[in-house]
Coordinates of C-alpha atoms in Angstrom, one line a residue:
X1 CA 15.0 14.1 -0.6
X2 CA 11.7 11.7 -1.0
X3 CA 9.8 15.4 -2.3
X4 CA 12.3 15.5 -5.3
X5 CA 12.6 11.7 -5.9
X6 CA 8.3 12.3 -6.2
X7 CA 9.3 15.5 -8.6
X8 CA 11.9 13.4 -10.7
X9 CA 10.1 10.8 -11.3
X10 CA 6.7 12.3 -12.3
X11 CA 8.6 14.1 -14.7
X12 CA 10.5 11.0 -16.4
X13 CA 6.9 9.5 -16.7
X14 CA 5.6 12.8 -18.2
X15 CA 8.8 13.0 -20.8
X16 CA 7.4 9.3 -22.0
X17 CA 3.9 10.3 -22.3
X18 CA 2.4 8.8 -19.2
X19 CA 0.6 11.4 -17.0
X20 CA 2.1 10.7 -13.4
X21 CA -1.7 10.8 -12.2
X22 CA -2.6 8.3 -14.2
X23 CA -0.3 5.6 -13.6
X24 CA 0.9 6.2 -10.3
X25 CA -2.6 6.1 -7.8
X26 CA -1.2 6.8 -4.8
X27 CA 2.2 7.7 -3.4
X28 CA 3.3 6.6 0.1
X29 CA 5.7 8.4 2.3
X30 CA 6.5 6.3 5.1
X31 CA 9.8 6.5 7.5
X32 CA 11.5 8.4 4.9
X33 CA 10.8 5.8 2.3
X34 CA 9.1 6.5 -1.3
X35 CA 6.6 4.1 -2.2
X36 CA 4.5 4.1 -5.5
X37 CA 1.5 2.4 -6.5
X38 CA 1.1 2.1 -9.6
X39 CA -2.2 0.9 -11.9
X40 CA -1.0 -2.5 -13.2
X41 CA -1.3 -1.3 -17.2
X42 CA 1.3 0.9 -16.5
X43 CA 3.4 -1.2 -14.7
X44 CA 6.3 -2.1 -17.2
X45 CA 6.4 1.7 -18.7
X46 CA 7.1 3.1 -15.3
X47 CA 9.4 0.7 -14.5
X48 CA 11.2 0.3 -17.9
X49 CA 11.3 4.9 -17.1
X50 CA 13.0 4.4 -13.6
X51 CA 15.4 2.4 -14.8
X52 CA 16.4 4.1 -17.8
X53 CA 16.0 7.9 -17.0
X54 CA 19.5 9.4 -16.7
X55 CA 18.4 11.5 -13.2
X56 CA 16.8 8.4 -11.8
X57 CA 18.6 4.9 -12.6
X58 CA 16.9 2.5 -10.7
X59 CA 18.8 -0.1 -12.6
X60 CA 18.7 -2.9 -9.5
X61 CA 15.0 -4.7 -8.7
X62 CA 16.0 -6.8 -5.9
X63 CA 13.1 -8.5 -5.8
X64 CA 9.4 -9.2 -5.8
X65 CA 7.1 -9.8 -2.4
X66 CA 3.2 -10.8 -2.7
X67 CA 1.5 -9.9 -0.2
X68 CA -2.4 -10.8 0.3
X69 CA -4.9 -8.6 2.0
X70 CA -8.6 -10.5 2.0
X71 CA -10.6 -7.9 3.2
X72 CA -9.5 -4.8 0.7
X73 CA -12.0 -5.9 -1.7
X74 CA -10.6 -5.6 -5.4
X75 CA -7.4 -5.4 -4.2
X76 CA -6.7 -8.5 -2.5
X77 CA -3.4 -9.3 -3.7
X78 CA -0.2 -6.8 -4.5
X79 CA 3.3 -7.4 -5.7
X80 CA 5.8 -5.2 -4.2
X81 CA 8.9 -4.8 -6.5
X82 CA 12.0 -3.0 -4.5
X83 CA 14.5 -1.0 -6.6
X84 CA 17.5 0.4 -6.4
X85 CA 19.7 2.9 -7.3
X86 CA 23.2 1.8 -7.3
X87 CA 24.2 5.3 -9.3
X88 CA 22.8 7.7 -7.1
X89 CA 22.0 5.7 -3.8
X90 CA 18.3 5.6 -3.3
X91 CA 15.6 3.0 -2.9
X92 CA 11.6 3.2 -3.9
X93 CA 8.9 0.9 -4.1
X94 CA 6.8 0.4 -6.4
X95 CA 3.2 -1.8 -5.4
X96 CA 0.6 -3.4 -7.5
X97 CA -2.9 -4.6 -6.8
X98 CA -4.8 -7.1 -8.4
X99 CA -8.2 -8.5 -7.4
X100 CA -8.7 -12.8 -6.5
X101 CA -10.8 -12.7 -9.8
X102 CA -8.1 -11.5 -11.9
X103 CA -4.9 -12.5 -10.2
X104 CA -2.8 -11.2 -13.4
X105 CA 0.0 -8.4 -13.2
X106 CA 2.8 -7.6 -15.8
X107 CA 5.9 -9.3 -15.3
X108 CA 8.8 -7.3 -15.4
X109 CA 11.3 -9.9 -16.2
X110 CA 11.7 -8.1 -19.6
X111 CA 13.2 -5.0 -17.5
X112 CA 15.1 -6.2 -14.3
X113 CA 15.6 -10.3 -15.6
X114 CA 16.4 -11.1 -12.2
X115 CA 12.6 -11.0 -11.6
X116 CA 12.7 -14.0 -13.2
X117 CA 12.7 -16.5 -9.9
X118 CA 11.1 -14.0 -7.7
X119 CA 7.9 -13.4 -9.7
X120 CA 7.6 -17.4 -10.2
X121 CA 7.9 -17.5 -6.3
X122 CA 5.2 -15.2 -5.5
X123 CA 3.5 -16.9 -8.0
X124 CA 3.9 -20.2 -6.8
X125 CA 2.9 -19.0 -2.5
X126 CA 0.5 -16.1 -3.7
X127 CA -1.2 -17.1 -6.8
X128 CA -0.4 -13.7 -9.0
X129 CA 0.0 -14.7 -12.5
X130 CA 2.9 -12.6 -14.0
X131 CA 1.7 -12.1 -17.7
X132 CA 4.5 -12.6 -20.3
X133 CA 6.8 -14.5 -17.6
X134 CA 9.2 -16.5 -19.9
X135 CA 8.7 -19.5 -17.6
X136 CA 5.9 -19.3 -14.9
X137 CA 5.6 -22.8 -12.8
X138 CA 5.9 -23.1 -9.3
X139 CA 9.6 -23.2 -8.0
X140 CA 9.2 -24.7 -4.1
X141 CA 5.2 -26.6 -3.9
X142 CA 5.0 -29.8 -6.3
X143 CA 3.0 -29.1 -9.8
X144 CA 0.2 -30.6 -8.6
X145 CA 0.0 -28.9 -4.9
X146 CA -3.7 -26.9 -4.5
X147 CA -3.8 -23.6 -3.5
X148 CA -1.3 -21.0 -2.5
X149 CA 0.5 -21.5 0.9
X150 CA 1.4 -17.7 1.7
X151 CA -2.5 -16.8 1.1
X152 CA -3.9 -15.6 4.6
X153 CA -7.4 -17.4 3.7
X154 CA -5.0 -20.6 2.6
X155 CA -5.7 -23.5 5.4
X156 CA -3.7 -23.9 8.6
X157 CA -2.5 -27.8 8.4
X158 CA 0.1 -30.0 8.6
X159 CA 1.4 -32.9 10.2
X160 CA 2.5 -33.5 13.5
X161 CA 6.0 -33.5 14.2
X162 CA 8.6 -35.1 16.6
X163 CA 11.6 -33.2 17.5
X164 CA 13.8 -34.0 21.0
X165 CA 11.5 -36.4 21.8
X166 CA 8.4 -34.3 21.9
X167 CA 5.3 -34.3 19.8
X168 CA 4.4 -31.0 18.5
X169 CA 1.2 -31.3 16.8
X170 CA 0.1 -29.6 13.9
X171 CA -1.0 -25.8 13.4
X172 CA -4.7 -26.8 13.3
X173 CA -4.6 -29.1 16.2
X174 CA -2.5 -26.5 18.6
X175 CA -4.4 -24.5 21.5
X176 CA -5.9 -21.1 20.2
X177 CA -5.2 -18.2 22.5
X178 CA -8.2 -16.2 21.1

């Protein structure tokens, strides 16, 4: 199954002009699911050929995760978009990378609109700037808040809290077990 979903789609891509090898760097096969990364300039054209090739009809993203790895240098941040096909019952992947430097990845809001909220919230906790996002401002952190919360190098804090009575103090004041 995940060997001719690889097939399909590589020759969608090819029938709009976009060589599979150089859009798609790396596929992932992992549990029995398909997941592509794609090169970020190729983002919406793969995407846009998912959801409209007849054999493929990945016509449901249901949504966007960020995810932040510090130490792959380069790489640092990646949006992972999850799609679906309601038409033929599959699911792939498809992940992006963009370095610290240049947070900036296509949105796809133009292709699956309901991207809309999810691509401001990754924005908002990750810092990945969605270019051509109708509307990109944080959706849950004030306008004015520093930083993005989800980022692994982003500083444990807080404010101690009460609950039943007892004080639980903040993430940076707790015991460390390493």
């Amino acid at each position: 199954m995940v060997r001719r979903g690889r097939r399909r789609a590589g020759g969608a891509l090819e029938e709009q002009g976009l060589l599979p090898e150089n859009a798609i760097e790396k596929t992932v096969v992992d549990r029995g699911e398909l997941t592509f990364h794609v090169e970020r300039e190729h983002l919406v054209r793969t995407a846009r050929t998912l959801r409209d090739d007849p054999a493929l009809r990945f016509e449901l993203c249901t949504g966007v995760s960020g995810v932040h790895y510090p130490h792959d240098k380069g790489r640092e941040l990646h949006a992972v978009y999850h799609l679906r096909s309601l038409t033929h019952g599959r699911m792939i992947r498809l992940e992006v990378s963009a370095p610290d430097t240049d947070p900036r990845i296509p949105s796809l809001v133009a292709v699956y609109p309901t991207n809309d909220w999810h691509e401001r919230e990754t924005y908002d906790f990750f810092g990945i700037v969605f270019d051509g996002h109708p509307a990109l401002t944080r959706i849950m952190m004030p306008d004015d808040w520093q930083g993005h919360p989800q980022r692994k190098d982003y500083p444990l804090g807080g404010i101690a809290v009460e609950y039943k009575g007892a004080q639980i103090p903040a993430p940076d004041q707790r015991r460390s077990y390493s």
